[in-house]
PDB file of C-alpha atoms in Angstrom:
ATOM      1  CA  UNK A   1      -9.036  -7.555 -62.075  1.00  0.00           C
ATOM      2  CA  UNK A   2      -5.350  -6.584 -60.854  1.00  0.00           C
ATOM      3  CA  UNK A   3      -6.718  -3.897 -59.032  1.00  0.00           C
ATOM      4  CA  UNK A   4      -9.532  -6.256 -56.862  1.00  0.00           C
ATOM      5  CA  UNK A   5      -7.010  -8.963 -56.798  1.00  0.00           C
ATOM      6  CA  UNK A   6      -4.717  -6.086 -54.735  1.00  0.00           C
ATOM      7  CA  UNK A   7      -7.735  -5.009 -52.390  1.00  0.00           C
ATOM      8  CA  UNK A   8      -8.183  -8.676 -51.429  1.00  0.00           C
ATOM      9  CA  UNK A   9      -4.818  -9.140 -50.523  1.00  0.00           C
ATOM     10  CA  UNK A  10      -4.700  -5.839 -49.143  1.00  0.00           C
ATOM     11  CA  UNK A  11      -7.516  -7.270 -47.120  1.00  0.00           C
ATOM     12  CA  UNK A  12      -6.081 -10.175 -45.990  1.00  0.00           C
ATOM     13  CA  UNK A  13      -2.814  -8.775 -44.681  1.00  0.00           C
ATOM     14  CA  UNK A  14      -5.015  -6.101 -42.275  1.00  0.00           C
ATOM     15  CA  UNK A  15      -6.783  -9.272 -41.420  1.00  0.00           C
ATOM     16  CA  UNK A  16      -4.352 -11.187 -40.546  1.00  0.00           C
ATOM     17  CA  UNK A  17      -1.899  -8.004 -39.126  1.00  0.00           C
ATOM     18  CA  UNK A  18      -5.002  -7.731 -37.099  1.00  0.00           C
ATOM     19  CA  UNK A  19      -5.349 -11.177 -35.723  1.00  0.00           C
ATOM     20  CA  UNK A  20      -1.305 -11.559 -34.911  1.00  0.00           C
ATOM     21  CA  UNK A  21      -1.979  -8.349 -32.564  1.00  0.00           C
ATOM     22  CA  UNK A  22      -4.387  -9.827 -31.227  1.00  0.00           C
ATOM     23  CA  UNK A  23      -2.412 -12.516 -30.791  1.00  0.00           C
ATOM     24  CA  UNK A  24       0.306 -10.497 -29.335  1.00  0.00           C
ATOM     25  CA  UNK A  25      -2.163  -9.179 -26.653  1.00  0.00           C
ATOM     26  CA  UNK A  26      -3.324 -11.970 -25.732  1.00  0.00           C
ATOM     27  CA  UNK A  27       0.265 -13.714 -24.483  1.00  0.00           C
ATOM     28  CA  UNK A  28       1.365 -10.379 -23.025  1.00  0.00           C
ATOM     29  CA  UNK A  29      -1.198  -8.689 -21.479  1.00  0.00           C
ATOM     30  CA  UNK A  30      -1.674  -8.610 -18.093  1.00  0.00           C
ATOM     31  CA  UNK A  31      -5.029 -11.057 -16.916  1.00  0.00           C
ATOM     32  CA  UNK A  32      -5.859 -10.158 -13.293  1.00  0.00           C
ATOM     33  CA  UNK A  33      -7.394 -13.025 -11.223  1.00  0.00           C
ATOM     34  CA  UNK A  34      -9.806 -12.329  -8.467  1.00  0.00           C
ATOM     35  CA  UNK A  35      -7.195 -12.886  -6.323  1.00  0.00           C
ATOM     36  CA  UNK A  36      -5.467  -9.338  -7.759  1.00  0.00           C
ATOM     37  CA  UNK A  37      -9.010  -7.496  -8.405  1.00  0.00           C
ATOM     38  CA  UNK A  38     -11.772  -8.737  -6.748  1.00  0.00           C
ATOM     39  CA  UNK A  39     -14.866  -8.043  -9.364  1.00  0.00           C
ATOM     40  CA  UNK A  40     -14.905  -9.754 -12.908  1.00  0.00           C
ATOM     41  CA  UNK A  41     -15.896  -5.870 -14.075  1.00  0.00           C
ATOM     42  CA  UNK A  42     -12.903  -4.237 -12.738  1.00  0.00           C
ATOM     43  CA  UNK A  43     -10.599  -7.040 -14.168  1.00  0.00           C
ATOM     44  CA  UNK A  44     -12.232  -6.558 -17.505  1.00  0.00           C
ATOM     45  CA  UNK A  45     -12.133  -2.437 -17.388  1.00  0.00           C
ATOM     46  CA  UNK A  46      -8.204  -2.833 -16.483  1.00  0.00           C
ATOM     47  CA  UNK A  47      -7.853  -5.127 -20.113  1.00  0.00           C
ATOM     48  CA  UNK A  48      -9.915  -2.827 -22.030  1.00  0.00           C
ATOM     49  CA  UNK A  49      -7.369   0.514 -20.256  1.00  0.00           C
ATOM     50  CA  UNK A  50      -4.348  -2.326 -21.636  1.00  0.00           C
ATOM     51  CA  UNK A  51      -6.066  -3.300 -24.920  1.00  0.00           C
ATOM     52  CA  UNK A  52      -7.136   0.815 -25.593  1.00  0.00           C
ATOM     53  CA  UNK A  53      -3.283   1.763 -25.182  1.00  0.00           C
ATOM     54  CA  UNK A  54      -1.905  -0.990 -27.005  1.00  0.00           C
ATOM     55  CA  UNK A  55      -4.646  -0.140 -30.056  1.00  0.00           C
ATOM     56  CA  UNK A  56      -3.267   3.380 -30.218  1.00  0.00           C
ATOM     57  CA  UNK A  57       0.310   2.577 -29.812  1.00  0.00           C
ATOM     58  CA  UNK A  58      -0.236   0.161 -32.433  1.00  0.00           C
ATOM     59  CA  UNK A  59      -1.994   2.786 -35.157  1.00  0.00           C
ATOM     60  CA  UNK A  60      -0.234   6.204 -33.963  1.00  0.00           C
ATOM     61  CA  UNK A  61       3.035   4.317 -32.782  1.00  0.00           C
ATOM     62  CA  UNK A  62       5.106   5.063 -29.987  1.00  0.00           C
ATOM     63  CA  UNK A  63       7.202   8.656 -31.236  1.00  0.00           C
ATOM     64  CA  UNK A  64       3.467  10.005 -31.665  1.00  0.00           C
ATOM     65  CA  UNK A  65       2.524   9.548 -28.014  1.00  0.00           C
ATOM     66  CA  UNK A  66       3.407  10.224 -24.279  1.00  0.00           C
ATOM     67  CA  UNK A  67       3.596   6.654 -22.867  1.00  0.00           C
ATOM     68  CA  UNK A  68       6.875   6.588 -22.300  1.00  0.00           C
ATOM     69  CA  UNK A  69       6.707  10.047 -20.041  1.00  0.00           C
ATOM     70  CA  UNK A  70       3.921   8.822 -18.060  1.00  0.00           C
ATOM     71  CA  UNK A  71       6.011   5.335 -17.428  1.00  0.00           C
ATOM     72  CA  UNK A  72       8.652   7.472 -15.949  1.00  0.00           C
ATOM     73  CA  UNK A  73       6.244   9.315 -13.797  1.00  0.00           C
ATOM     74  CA  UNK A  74       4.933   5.916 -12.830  1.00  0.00           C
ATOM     75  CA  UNK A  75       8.161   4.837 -11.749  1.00  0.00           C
ATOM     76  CA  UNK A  76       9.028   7.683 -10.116  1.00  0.00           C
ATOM     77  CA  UNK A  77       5.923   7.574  -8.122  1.00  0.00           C
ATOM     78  CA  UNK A  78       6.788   3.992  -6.586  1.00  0.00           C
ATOM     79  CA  UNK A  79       9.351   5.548  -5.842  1.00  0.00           C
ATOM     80  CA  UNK A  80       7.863   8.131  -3.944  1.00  0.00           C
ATOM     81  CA  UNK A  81       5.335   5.448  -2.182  1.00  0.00           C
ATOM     82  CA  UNK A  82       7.991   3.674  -0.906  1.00  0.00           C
ATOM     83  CA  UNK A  83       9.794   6.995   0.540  1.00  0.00           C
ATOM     84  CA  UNK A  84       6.541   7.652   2.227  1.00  0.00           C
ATOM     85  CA  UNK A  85       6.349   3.955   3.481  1.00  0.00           C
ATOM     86  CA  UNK A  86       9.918   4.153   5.062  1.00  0.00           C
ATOM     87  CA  UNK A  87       8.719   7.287   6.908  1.00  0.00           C
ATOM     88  CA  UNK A  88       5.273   6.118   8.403  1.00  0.00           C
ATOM     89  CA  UNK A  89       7.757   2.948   9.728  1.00  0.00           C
ATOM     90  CA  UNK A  90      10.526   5.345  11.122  1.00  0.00           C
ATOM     91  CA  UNK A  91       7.738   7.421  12.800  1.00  0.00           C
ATOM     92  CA  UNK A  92       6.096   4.522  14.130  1.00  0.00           C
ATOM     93  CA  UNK A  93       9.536   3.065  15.543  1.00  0.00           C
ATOM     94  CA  UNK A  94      10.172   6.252  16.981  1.00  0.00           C
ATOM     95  CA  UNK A  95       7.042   6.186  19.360  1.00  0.00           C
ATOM     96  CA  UNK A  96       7.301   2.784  20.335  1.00  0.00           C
ATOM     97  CA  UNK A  97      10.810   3.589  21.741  1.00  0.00           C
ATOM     98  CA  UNK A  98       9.875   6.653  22.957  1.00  0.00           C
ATOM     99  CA  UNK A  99       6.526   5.001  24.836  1.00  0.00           C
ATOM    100  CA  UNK A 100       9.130   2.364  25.789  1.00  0.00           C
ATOM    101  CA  UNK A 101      11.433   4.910  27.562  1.00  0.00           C
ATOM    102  CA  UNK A 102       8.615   6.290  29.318  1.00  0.00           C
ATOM    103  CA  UNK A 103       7.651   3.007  30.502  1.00  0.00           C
ATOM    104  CA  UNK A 104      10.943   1.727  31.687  1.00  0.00           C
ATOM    105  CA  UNK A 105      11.308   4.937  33.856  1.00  0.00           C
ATOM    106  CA  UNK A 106       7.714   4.140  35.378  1.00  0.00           C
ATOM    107  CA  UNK A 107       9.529   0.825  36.481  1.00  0.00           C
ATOM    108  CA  UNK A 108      12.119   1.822  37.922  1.00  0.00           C
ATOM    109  CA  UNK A 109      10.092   4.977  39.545  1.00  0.00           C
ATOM    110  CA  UNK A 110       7.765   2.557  41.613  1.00  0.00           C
ATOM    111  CA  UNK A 111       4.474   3.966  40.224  1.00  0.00           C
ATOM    112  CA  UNK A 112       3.254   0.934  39.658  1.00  0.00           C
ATOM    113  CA  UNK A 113       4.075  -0.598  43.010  1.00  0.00           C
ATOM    114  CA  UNK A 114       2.717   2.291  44.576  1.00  0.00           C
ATOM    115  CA  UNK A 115      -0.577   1.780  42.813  1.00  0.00           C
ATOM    116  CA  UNK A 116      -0.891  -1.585  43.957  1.00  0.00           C
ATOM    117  CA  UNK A 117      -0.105  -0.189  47.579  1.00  0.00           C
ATOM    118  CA  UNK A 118      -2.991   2.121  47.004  1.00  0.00           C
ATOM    119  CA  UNK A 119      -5.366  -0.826  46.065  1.00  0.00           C
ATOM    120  CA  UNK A 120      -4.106  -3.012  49.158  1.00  0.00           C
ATOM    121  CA  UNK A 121      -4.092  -0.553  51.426  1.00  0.00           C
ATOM    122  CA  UNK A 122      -7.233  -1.639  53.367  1.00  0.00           C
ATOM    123  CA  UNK A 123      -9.884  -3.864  52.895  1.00  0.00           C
ATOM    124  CA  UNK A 124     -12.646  -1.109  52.811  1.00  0.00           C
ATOM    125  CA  UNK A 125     -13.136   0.698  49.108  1.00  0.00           C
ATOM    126  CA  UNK A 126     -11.887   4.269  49.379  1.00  0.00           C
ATOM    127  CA  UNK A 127     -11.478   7.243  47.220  1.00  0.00           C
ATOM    128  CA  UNK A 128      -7.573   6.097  46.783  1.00  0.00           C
ATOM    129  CA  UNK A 129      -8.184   2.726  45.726  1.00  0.00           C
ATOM    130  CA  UNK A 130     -10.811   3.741  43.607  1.00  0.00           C
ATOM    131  CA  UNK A 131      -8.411   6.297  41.637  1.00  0.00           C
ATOM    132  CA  UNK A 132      -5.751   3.667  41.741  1.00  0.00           C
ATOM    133  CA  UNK A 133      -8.630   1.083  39.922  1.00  0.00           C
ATOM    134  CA  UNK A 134      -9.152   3.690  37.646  1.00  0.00           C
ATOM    135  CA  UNK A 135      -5.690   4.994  37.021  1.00  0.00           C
ATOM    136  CA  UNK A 136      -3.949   1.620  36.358  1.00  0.00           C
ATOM    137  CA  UNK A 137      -6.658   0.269  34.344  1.00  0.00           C
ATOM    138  CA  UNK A 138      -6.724   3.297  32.041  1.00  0.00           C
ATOM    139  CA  UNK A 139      -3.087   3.093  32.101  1.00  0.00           C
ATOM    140  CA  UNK A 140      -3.483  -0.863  31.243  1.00  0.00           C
ATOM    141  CA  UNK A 141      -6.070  -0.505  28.590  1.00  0.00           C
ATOM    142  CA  UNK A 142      -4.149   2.563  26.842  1.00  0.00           C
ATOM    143  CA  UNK A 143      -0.723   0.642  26.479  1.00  0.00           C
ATOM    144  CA  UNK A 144      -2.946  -2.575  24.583  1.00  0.00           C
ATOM    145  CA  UNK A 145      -4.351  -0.120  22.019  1.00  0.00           C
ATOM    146  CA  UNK A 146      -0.905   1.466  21.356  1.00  0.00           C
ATOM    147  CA  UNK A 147       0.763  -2.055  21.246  1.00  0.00           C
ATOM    148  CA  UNK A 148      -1.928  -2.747  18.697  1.00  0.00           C
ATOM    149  CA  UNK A 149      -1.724   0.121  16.523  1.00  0.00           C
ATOM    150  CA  UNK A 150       2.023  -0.347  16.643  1.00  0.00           C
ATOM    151  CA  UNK A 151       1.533  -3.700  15.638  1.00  0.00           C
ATOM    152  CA  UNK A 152      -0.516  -2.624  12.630  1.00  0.00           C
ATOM    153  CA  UNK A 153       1.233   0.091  11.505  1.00  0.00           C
ATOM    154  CA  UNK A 154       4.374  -2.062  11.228  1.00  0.00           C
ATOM    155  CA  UNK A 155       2.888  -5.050  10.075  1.00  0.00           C
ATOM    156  CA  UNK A 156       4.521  -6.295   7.082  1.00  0.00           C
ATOM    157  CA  UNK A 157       3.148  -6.549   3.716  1.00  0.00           C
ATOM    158  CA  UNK A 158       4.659  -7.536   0.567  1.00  0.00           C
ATOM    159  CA  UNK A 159       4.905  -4.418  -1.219  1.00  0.00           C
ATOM    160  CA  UNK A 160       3.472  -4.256  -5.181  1.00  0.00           C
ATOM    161  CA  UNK A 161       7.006  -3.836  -7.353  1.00  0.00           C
ATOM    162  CA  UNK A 162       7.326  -4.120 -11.119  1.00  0.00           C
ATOM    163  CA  UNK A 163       8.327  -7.505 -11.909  1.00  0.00           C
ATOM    164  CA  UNK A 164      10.076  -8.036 -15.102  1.00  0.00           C
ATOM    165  CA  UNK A 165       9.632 -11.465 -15.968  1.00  0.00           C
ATOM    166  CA  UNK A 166      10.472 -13.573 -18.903  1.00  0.00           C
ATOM    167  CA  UNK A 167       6.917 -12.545 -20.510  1.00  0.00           C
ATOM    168  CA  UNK A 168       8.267  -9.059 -20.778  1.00  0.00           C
ATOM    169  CA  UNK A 169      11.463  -9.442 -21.702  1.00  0.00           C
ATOM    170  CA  UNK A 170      10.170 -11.749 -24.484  1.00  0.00           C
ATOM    171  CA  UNK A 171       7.430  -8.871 -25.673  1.00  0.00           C
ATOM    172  CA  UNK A 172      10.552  -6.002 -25.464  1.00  0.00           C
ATOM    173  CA  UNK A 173      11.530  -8.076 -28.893  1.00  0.00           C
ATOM    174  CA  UNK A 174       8.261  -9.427 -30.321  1.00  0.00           C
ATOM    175  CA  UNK A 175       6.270  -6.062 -29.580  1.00  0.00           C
ATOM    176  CA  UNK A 176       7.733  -2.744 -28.245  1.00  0.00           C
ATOM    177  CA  UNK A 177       4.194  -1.237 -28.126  1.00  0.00           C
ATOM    178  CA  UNK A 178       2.871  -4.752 -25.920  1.00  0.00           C
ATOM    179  CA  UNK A 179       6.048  -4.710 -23.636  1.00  0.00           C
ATOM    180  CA  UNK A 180       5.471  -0.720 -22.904  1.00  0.00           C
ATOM    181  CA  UNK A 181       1.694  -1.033 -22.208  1.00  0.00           C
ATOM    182  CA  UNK A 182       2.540  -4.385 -20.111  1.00  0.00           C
ATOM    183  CA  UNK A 183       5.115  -2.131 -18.051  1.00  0.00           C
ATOM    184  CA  UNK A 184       2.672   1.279 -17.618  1.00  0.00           C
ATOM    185  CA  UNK A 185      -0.176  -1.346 -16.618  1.00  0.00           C
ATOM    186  CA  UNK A 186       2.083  -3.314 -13.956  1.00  0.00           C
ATOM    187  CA  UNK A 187       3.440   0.001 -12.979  1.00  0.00           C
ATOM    188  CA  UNK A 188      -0.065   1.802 -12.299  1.00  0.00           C
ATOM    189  CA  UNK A 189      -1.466  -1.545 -10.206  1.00  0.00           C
ATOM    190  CA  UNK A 190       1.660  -1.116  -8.336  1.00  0.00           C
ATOM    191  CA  UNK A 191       0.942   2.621  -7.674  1.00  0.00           C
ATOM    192  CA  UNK A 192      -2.549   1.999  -6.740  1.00  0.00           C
ATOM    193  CA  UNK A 193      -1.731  -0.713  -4.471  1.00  0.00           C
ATOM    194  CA  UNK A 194       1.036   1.131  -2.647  1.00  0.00           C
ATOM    195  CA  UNK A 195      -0.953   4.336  -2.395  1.00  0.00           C
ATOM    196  CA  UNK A 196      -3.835   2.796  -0.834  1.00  0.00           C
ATOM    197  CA  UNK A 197      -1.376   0.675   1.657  1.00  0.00           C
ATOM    198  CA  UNK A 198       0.354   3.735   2.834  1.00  0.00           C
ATOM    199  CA  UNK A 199      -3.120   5.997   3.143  1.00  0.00           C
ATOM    200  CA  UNK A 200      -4.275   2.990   5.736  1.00  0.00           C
ATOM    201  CA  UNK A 201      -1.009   3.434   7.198  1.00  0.00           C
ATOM    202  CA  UNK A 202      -1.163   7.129   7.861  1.00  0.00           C
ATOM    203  CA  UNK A 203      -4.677   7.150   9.199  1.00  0.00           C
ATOM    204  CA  UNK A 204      -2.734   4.196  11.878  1.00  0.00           C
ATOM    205  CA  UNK A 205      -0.196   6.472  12.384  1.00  0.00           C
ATOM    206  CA  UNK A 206      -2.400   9.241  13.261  1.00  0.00           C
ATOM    207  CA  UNK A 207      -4.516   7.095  15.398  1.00  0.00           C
ATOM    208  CA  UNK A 208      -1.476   5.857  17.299  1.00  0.00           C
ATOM    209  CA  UNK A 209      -0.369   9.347  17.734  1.00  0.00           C
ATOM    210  CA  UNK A 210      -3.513  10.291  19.748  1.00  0.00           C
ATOM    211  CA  UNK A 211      -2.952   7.442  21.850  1.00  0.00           C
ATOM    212  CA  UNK A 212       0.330   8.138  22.660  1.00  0.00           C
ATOM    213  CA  UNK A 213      -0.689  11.789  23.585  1.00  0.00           C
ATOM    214  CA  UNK A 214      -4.008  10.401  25.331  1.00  0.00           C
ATOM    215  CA  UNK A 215      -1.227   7.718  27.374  1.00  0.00           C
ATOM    216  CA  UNK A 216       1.238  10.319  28.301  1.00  0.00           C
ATOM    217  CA  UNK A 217      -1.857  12.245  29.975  1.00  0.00           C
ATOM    218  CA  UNK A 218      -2.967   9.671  32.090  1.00  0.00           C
ATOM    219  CA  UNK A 219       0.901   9.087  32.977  1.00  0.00           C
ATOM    220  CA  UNK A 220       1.284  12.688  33.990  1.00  0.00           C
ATOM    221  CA  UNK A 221      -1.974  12.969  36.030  1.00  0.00           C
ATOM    222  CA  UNK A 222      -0.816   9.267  38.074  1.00  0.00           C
ATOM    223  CA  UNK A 223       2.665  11.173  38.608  1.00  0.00           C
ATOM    224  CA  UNK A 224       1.226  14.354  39.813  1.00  0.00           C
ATOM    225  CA  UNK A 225      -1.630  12.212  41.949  1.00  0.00           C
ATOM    226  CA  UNK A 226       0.550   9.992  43.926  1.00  0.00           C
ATOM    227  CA  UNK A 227       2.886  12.786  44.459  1.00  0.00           C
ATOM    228  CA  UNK A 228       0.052  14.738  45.675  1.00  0.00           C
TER     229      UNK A 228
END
């Protein structure tokens, strides 16, 4: 009878140990809205990656697993996201001076005056005023795509950081395991949000470096034509 009467109450307190982690997970764990992940069955795999972790911290506990290495890689790779943000920006500020330069000197050159001379020159269509047509407006339609890749590249964006809240801070006393997996899981959206910001970024970057190059040609080739 003593013996049952201790598997009941054995019973119970797995019960309700159970139902107070649940508990636990429930106030701490991190609920995406559609805003933050568009489909309901991504939102629900990211609690089940939260819910997994915080399972086997709970039943191996912390000293028996990596999480804690892995939230220092995490970190360390916002970190790096941001380095890589800072230079896509600085290489993108670069151009744009550079392109600005280049245009300041066509200014004060005349080549654009001189182009419109070309155009004015007479009222019958010739092979100048054609190249001039073709020139400036290849020169024109050039400078608006590198304005607008500038202009994307260096659009602002608020940038995914951890945010310790008073959520967390709460969870670092009533669960160690909760706050660690609510920190990893914060950490990793973070990540995956930055990553794919910056790989958008480089493929503008790239883009806006071919239009520079593509730009500086058809500056060259109206330098050497009106000279010629």
């Amino acid at each position: 009878m003593e013996r049952e009467k201790y598997k009941s109450n054995k019973s119970e307190l797995l019960v309700g140990d159970k139902a107070q982690k649940q508990c636990l997970f429930e106030k701490y764990g991190i609920h995406y809205t559609e805003r933050d992940v568009k489909t309901e069955s991504e939102r629900d795999k990211l609690l089940d990656r939260q819910q997994y972790l915080f399972d086997g911290l709970c039943d191996k506990g912390i000293d028996h697993t990596n999480i804690e290495k892995v939230l220092d890689i995490a970190i360390e790779e916002l970190h790096q996201q941001e380095i890589i943000k800072q230079n896509i920006e600085y290489k993108v500020s670069f151009l744009m001076a550079f392109l600005g330069i280049l245009l300041g000197v066509l200014v004060q050159g005349n080549i654009f005056n001189q182009l419109f001379l070309w155009i004015k020159e007479s009222s019958l269509l010739s092979m100048r005023q054609i190249m001039a047509c073709s020139l400036l407006g290849m020169l024109l339609l050039c400078a608006i795509s590198v304005l607008f890749s500038i202009f994307r590249a260096l659009q602002p964006k608020q940038y995914q950081r951890i945010i310790i809240d008073d959520e967390v801070f709460q969870a670092t006393v009533d669960s160690k395991e909760m706050a660690l997996v609510a920190l990893l899981e914060a950490a990793t959206y973070a990540l995956d949000k930055n990553s794919d910001h910056n790989n958008k970024k480089s493929k503008i970057l790239s883009h806006l470096i071919v239009e520079s190059i593509v730009f500086i040609v058809i500056i060259i080739m109206t330098v050497l034509i009106l000279a010629g």
